[in-house]
Short mmCIF file of C-alpha atoms in Angstrom, two decimals:
data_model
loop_
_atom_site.label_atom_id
_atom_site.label_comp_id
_atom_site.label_asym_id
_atom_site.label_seq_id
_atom_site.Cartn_x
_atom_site.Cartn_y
_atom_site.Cartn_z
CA UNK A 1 0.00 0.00 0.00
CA UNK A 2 2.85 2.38 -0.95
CA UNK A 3 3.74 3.43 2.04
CA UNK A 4 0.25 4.46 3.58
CA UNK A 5 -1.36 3.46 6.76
CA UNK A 6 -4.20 1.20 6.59
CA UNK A 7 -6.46 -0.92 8.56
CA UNK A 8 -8.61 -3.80 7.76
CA UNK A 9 -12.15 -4.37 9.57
CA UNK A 10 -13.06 -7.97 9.63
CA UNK A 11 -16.81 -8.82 9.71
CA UNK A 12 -17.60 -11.91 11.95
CA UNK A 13 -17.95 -15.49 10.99
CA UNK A 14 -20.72 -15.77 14.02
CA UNK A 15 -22.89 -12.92 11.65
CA UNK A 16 -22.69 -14.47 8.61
CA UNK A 17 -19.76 -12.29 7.79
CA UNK A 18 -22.39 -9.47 7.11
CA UNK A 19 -20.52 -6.35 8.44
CA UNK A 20 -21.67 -4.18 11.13
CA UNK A 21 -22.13 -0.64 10.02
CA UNK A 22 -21.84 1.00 13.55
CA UNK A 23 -18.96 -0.17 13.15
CA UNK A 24 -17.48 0.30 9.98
CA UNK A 25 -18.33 4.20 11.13
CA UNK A 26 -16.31 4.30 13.85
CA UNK A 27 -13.06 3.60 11.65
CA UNK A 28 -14.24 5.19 8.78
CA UNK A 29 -14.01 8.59 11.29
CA UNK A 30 -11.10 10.39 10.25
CA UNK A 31 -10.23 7.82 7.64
CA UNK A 32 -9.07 9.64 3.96
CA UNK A 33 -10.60 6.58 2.23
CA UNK A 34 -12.66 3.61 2.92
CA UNK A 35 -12.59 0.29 0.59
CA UNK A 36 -16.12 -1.83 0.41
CA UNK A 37 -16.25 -5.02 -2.28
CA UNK A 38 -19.82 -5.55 -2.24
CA UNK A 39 -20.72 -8.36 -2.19
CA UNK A 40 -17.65 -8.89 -0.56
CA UNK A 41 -15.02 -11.43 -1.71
CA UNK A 42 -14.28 -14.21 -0.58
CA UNK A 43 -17.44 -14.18 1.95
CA UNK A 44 -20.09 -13.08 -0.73
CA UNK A 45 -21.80 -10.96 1.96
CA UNK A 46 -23.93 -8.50 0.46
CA UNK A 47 -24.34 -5.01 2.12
CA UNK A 48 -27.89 -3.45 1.35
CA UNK A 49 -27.32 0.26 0.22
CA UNK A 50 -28.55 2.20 3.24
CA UNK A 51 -26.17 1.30 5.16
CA UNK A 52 -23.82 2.62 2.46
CA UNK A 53 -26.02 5.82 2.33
CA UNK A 54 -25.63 6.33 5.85
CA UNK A 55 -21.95 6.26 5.73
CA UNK A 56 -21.16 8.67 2.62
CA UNK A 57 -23.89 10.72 4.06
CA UNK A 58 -21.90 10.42 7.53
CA UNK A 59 -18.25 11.10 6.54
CA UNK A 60 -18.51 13.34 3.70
CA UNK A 61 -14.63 14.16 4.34
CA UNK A 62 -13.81 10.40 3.46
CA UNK A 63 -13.85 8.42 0.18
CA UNK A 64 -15.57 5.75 -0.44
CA UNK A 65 -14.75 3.24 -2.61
CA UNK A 66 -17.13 0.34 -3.80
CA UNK A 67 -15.86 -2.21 -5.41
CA UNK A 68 -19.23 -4.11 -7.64
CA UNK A 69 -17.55 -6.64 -9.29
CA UNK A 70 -19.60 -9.36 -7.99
CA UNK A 71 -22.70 -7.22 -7.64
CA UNK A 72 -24.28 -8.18 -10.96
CA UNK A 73 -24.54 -11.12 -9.66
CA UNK A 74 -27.22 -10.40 -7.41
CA UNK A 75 -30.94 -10.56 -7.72
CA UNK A 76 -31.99 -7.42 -6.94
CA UNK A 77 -28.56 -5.52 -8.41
CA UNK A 78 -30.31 -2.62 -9.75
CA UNK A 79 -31.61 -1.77 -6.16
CA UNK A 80 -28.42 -1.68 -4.65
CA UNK A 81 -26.06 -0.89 -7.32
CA UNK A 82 -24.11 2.76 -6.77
CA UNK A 83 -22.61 3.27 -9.85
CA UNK A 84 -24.86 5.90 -11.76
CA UNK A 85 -25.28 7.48 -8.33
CA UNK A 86 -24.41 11.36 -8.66
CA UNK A 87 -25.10 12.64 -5.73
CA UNK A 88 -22.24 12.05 -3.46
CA UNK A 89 -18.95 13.58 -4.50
CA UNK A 90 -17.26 10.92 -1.30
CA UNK A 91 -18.24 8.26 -3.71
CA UNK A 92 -15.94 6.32 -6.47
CA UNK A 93 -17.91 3.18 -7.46
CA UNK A 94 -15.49 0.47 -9.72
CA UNK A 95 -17.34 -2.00 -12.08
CA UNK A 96 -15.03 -5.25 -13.20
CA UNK A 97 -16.28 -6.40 -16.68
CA UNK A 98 -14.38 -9.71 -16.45
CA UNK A 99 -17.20 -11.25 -14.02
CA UNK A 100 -20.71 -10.72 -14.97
CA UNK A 101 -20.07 -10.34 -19.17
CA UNK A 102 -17.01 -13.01 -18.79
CA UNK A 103 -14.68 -11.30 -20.65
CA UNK A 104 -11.70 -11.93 -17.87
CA UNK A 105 -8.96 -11.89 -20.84
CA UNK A 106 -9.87 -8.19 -22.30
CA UNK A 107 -8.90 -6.78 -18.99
CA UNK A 108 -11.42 -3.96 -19.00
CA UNK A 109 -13.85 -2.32 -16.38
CA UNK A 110 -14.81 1.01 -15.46
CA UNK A 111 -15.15 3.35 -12.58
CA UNK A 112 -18.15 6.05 -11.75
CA UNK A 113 -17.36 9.11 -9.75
CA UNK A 114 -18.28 12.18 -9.35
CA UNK A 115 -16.15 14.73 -12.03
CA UNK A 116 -13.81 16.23 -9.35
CA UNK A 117 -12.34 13.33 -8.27
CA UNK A 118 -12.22 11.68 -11.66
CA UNK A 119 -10.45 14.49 -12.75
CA UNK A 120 -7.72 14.43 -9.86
CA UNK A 121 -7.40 10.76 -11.08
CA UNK A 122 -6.76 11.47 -14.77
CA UNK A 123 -3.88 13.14 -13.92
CA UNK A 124 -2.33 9.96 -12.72
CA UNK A 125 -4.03 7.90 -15.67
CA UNK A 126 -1.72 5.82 -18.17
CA UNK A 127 -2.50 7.48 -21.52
CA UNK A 128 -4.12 4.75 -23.83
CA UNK A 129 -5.13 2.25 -21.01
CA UNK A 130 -7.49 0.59 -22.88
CA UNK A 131 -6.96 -2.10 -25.69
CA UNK A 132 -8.65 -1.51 -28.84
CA UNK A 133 -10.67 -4.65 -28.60
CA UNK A 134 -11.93 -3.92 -25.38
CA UNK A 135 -12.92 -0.89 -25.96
CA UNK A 136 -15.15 -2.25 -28.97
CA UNK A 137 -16.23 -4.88 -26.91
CA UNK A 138 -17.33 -1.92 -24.46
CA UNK A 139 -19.20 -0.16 -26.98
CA UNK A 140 -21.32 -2.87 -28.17
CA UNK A 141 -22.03 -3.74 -24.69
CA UNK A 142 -23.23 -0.19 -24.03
CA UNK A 143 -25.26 -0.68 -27.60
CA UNK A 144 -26.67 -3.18 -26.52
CA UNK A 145 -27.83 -3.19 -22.95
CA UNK A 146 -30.94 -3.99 -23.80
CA UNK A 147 -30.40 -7.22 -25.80
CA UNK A 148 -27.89 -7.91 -22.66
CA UNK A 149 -30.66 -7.35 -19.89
CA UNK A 150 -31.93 -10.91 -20.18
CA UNK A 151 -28.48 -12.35 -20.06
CA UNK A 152 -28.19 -10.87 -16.61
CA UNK A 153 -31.14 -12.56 -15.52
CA UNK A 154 -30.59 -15.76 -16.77
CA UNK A 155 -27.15 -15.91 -15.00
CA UNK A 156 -29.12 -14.46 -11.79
CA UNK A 157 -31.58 -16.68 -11.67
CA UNK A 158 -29.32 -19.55 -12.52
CA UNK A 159 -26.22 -18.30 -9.81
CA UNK A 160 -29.29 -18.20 -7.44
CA UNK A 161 -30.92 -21.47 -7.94
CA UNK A 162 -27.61 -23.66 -7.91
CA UNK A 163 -25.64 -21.78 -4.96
CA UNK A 164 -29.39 -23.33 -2.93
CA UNK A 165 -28.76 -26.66 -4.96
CA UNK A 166 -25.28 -27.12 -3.77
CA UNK A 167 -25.98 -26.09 -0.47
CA UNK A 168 -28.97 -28.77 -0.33
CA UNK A 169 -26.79 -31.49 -1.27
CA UNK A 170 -24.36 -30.49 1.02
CA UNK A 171 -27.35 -30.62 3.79
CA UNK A 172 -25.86 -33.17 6.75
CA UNK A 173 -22.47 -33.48 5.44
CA UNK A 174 -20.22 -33.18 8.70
CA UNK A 175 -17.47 -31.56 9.20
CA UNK A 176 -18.00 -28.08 6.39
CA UNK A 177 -20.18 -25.47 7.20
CA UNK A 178 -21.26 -23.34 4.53
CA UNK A 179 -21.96 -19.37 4.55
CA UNK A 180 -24.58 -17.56 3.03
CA UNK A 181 -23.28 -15.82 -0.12
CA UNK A 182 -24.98 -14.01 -2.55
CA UNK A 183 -22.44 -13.93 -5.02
CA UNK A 184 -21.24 -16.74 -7.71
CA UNK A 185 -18.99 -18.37 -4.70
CA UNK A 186 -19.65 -19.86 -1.43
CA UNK A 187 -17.15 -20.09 1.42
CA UNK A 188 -16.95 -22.75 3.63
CA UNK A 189 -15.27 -23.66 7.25
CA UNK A 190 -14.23 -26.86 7.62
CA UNK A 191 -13.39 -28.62 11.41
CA UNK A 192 -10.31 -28.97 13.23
CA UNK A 193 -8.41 -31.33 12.29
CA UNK A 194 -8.65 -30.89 7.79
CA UNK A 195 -7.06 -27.64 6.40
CA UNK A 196 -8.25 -26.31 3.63
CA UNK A 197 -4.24 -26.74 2.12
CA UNK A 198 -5.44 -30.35 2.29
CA UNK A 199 -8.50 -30.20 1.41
CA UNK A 200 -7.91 -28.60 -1.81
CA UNK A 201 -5.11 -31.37 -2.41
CA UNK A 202 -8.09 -33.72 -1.99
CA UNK A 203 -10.27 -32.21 -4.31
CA UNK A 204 -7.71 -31.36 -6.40
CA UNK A 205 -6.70 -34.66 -7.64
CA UNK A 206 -10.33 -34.55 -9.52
CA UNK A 207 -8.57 -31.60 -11.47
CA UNK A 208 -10.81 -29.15 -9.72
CA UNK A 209 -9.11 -26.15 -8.47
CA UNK A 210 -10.94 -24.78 -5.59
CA UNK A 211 -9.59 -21.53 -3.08
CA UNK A 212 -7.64 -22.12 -0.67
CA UNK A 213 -8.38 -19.10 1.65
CA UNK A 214 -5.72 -19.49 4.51
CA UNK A 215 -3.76 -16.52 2.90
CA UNK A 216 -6.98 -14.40 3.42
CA UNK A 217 -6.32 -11.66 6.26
CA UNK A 218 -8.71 -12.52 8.70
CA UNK A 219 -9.68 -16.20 7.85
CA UNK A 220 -7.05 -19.54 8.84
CA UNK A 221 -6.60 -22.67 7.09
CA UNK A 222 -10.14 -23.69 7.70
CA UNK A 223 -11.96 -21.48 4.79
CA UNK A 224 -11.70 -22.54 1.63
CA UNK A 225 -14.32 -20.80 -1.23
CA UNK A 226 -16.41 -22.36 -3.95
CA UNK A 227 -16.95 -21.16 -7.29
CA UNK A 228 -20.17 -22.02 -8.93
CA UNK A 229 -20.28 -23.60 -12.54
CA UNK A 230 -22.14 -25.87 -14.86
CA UNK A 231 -24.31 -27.82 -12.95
CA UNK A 232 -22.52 -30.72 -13.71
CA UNK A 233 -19.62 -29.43 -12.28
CA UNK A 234 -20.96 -28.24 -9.28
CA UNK A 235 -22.85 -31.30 -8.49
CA UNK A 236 -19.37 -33.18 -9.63
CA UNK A 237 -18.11 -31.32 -6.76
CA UNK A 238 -20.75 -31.81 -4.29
CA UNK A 239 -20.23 -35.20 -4.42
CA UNK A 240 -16.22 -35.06 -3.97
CA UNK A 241 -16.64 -32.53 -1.19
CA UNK A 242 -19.32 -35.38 0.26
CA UNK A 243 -16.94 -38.42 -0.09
CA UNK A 244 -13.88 -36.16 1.50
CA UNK A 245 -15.93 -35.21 4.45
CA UNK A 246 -16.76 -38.86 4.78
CA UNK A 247 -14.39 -40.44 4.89
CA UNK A 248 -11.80 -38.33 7.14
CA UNK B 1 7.34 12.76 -12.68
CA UNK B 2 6.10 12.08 -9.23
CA UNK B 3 7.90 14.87 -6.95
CA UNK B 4 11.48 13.57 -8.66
CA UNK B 5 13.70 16.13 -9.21
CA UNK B 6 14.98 15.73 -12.95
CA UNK B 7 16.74 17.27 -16.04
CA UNK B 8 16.38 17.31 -19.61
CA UNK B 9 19.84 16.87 -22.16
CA UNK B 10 19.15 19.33 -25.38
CA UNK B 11 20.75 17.74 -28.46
CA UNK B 12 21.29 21.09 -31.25
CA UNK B 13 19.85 21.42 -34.23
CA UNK B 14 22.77 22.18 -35.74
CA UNK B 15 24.21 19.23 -35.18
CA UNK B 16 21.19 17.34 -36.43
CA UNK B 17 19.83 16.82 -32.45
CA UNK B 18 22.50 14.02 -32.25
CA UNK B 19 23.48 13.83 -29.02
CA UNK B 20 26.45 14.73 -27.47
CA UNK B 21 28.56 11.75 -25.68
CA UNK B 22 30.52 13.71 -23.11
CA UNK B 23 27.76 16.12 -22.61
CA UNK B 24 25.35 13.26 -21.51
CA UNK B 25 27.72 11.57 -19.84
CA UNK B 26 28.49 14.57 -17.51
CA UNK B 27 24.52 15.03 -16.81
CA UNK B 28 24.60 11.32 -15.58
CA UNK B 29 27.16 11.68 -13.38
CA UNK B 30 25.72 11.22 -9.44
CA UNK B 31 21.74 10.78 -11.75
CA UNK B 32 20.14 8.00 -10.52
CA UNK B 33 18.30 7.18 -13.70
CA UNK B 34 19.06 8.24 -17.66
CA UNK B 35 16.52 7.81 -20.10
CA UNK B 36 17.20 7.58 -23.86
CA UNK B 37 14.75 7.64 -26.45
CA UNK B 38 16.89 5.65 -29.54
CA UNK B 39 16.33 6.83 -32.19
CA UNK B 40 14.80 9.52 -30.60
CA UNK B 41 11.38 11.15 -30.97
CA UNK B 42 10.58 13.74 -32.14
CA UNK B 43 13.78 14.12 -33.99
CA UNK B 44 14.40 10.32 -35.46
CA UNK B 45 18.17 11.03 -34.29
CA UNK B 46 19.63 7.67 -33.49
CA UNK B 47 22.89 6.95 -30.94
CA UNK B 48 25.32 4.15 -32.56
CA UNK B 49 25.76 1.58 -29.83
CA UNK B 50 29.42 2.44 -29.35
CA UNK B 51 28.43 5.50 -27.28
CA UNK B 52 25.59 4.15 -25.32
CA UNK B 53 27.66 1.10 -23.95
CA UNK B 54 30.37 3.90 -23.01
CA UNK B 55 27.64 5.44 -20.53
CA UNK B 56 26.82 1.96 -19.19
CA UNK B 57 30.57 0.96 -18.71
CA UNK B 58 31.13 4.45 -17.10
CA UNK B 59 28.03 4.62 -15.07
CA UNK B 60 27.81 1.98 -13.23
CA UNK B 61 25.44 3.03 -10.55
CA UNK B 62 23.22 4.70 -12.94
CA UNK B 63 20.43 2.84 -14.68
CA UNK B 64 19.67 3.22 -18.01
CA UNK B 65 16.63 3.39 -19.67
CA UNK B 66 16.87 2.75 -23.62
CA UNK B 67 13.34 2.96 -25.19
CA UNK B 68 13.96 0.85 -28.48
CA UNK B 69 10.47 1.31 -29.36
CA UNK B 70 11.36 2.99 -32.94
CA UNK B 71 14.68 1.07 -33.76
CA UNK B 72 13.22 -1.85 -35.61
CA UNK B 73 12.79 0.72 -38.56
CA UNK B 74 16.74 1.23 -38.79
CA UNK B 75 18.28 -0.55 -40.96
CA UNK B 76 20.56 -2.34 -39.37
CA UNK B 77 18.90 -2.49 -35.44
CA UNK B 78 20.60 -5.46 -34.91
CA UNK B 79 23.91 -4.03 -34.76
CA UNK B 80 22.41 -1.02 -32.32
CA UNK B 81 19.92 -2.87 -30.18
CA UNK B 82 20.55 -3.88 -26.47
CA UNK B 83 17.56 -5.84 -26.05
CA UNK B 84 19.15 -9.10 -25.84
CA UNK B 85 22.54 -7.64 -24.28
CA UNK B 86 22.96 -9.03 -20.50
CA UNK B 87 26.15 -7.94 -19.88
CA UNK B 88 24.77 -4.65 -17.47
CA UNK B 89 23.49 -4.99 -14.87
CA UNK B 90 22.34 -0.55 -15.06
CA UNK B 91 20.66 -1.16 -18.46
CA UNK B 92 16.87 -1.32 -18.73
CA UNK B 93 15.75 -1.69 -22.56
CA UNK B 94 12.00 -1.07 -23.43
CA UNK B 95 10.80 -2.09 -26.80
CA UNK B 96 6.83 -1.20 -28.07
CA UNK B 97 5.32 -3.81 -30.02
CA UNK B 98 2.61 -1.15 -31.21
CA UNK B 99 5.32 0.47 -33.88
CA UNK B 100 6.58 -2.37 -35.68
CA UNK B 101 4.40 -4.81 -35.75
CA UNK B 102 1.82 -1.83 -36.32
CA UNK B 103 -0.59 -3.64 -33.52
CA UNK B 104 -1.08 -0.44 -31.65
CA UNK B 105 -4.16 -1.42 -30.56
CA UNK B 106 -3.51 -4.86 -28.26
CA UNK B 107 -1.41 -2.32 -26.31
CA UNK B 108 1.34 -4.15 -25.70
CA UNK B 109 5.18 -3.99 -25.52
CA UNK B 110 8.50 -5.75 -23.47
CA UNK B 111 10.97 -4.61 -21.00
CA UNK B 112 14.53 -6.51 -20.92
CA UNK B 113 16.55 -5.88 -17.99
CA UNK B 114 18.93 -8.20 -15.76
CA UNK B 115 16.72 -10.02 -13.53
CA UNK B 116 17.47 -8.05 -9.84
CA UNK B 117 15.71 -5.06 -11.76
CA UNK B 118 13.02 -7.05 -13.01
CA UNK B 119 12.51 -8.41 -9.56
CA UNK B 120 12.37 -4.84 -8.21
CA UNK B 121 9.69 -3.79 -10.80
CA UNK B 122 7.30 -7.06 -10.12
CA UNK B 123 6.47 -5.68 -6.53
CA UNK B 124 5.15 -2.77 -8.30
CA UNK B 125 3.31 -4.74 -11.49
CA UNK B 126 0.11 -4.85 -11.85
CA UNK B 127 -1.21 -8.44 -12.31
CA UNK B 128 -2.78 -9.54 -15.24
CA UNK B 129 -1.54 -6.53 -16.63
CA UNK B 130 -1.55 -8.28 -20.34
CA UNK B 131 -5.30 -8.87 -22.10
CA UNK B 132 -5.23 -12.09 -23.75
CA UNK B 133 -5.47 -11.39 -26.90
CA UNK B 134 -2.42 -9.22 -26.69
CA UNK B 135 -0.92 -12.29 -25.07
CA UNK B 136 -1.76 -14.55 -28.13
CA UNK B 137 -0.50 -12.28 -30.59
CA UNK B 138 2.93 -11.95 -28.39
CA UNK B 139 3.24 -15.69 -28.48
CA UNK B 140 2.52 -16.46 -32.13
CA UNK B 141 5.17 -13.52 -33.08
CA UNK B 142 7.91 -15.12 -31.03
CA UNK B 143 6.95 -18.35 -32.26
CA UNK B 144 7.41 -17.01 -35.63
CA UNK B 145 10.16 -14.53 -35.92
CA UNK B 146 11.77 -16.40 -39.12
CA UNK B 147 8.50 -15.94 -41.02
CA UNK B 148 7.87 -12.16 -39.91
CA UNK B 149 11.97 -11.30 -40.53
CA UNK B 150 11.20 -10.57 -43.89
CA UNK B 151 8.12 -8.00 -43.23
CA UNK B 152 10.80 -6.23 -40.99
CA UNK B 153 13.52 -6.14 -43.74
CA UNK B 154 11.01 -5.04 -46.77
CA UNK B 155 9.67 -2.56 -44.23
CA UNK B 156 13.09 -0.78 -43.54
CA UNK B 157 14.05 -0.98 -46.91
CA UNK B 158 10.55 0.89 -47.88
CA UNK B 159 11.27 3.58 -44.73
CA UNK B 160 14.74 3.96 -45.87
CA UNK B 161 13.92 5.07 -49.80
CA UNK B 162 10.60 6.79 -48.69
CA UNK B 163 12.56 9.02 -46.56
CA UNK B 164 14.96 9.69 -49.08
CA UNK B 165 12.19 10.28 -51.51
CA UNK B 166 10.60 12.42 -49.57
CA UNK B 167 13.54 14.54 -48.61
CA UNK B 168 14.20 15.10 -52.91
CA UNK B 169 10.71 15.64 -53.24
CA UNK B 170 10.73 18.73 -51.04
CA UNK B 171 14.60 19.93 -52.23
CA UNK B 172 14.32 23.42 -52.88
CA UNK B 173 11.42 24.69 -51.11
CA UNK B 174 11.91 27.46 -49.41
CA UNK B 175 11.00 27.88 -45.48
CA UNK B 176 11.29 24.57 -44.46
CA UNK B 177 14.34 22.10 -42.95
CA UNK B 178 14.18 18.85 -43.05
CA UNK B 179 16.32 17.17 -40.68
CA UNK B 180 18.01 13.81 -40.95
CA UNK B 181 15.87 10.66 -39.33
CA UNK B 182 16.51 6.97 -39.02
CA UNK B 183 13.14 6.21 -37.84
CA UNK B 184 9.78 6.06 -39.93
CA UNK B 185 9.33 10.02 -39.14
CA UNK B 186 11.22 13.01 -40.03
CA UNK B 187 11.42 16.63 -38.05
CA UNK B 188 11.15 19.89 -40.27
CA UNK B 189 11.53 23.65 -39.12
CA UNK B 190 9.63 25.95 -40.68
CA UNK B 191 10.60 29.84 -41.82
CA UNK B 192 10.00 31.93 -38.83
CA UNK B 193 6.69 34.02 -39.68
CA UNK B 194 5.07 30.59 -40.19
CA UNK B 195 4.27 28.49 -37.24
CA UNK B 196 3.92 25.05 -36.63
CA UNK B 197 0.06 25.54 -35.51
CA UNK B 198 -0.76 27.49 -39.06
CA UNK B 199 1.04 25.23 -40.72
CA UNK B 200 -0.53 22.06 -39.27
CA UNK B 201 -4.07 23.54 -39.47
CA UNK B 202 -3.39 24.62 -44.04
CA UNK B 203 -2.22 21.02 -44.02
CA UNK B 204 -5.34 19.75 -42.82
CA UNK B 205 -7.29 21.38 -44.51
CA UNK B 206 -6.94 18.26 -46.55
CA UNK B 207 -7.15 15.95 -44.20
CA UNK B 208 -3.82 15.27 -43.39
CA UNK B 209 -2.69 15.45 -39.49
CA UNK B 210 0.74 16.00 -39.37
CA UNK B 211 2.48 16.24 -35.09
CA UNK B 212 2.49 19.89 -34.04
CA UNK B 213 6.13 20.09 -32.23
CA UNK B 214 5.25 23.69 -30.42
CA UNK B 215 4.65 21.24 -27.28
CA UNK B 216 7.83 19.27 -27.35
CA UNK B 217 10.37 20.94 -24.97
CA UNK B 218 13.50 22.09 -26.51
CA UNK B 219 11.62 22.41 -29.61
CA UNK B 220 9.13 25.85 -30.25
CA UNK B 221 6.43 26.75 -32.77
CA UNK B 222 8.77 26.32 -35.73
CA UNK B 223 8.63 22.47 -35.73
CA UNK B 224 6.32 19.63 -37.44
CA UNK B 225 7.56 15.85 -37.48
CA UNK B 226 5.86 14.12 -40.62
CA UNK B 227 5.21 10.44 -40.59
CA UNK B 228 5.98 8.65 -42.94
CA UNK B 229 2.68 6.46 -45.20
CA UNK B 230 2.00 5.04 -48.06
CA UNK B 231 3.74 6.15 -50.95
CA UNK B 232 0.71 7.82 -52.27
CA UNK B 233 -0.08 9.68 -49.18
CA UNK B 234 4.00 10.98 -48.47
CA UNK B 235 3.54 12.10 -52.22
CA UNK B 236 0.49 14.47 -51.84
CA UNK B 237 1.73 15.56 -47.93
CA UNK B 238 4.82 16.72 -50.43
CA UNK B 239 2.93 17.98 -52.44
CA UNK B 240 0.75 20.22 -50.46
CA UNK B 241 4.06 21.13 -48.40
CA UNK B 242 5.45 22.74 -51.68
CA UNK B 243 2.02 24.42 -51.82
CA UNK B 244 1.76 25.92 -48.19
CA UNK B 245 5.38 26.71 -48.50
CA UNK B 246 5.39 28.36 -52.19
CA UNK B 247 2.00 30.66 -52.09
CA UNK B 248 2.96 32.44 -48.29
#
């Protein structure tokens, strides 16, 4: 972090990793900038945006940053979703295209603020950051948002219905507990005794990579994350995380 | 430049902006970083590698930063490039694949340095800084340098006579000074009572851009670089030169 003090706030496994605003305010006080991934990552807690209301209406001296990747993701997006927001100039709102379109390899997203701060950032901008391919890509996806509107629901509905599915057939299995997410990922705990460096060894040998999240500030070798994808897969997986569990 | 104190070398125009040796090498005594544009841009002036690997070998506790970027249009780069030289451990060699390989838009380019400065750059790097596509391309151009060798030599040769061309074409003309280039551009100075704006803006008038050089420090509002195109297009830019230059 170049040189610049920071601190991290770490929502609670006990609350479903859901952070506690009250909280979050009392750092954010006298803080120059505040970081929020919502939904977060690697928890995939969601926070609603009141709570973020309340705290750029609350610290109007501090910045905050909100990173939606993973907020397409969700059902109700739209409602909680920052990024054409103008009325806060404490907000800077960053939108990865690599998630919800799938377009990882064009390296491309995008970031909303209000036009003072975007103009203190240009200053500091790489001329010609984006590749020519992405920024068609872009375009057409701008074209065409409404064409792309159904995409978005199909993936919600779909991220929805199987992150309940793989919980389901998880339902009973000892020894992994699984958090609520409302992302495309679901982190587990597993007991004492299995890390999760082992456990993804396990699961590994099926030539399924899953995320080790030992090397996550605030989580141990017990967490390990889930990423949801065909159903095939996932219930492939289900099944492995099922016969690991049972037989330890 | 980030709050670092820095300097700028001024090659002369009457010595065709080739730089001098023992001037340079005096500014980079006690600097902690040189920079050299080779051949140079604006002015296409290009430094044999004789004199560069005297600054290395002198300076040994000052790093070197040769932007190649334009030397694959010399004729014979080979001789001059450092890019594959790992004798120095103070030389830093940046090459652009945009100019070249005319792939501007994948955005994408090398650095070659020996490895404790590439190690000290990676804690700064951005991951995934590369889009795929750019990535793809990269490969299947190293995978293939004996194949594209020969678009390299047929485009030198073509750079080489078009320049020389396009020098004759414009012998005579009053007003204008065309100054000697080894790269795919060429620096002029106008007649003063002519500047470079005026003369940009009756240029394109037919829809020719041509670089205002008012901007460039060192240089003033006497100086244009032309890039060099198709045959066609240097032929009317000559052309309408002649024009501009004869009727004012």
């Amino acid at each position: 972090m170049y040189h610049i003090d920071f601190e991290h706030y770490f929502s609670k496994a006990s609350n479903s990793f859901s952070p506690d605003v009250d909280e979050l305010s009392q750092m954010a006080d006298g803080a120059d900038t505040v970081f929020i991934c919502n939904p977060d990552n690697p928890t995939g807690a969601l926070m609603i945006r009141d709570k973020i209301e309340y705290l750029l209406k609350k610290h109007h001296t501090t910045v905050f940053i909100i990173d939606e990747s993973y907020l397409p993701f969700v059902e109700n997006a739209e409602d909680i979703s920052l990024v054409s927001e103008t009325g806060y100039e404490n907000l800077i709102v960053l939108s990865s295209m690599s998630k919800i379109y799938r377009i990882p390899g064009l390296r491309t997203g995008f970031l909303s603020a209000d036009p003072k701060i975007v103009e203190k950032m240009m200053a500091y901008y790489q001329p010609w950051s984006v590749n020519a391919l992405a920024q068609a890509v872009i375009q057409h996806i701008f074209d065409h948002s409404e064409e792309i509107a159904p995409f978005f629901r199909k993936t919600r509905t779909y991220v929805k219905a199987e992150r309940q599915r793989f919980k389901e057939r998880l339902e009973g299995v000892k020894g992994i507990e699984l958090f609520d997410s409302s992302a495309c990922f679901i982190l587990a705990r597993l007991q004492e005794g299995l890390t999760s460096g082992e456990f993804c060894r396990k699961i590994g040998q099926h030539r399924i990579l899953i995320r080790d999240c030992s090397n996550f500030l605030g989580l141990s070798d017990q967490y390990v994350r889930f990423s949801l994808k065909k159903q095939e897969t996932n219930d492939l997986l289900s099944t492995l995380i099922r016969q690991v569990m049972e037989n330890d």
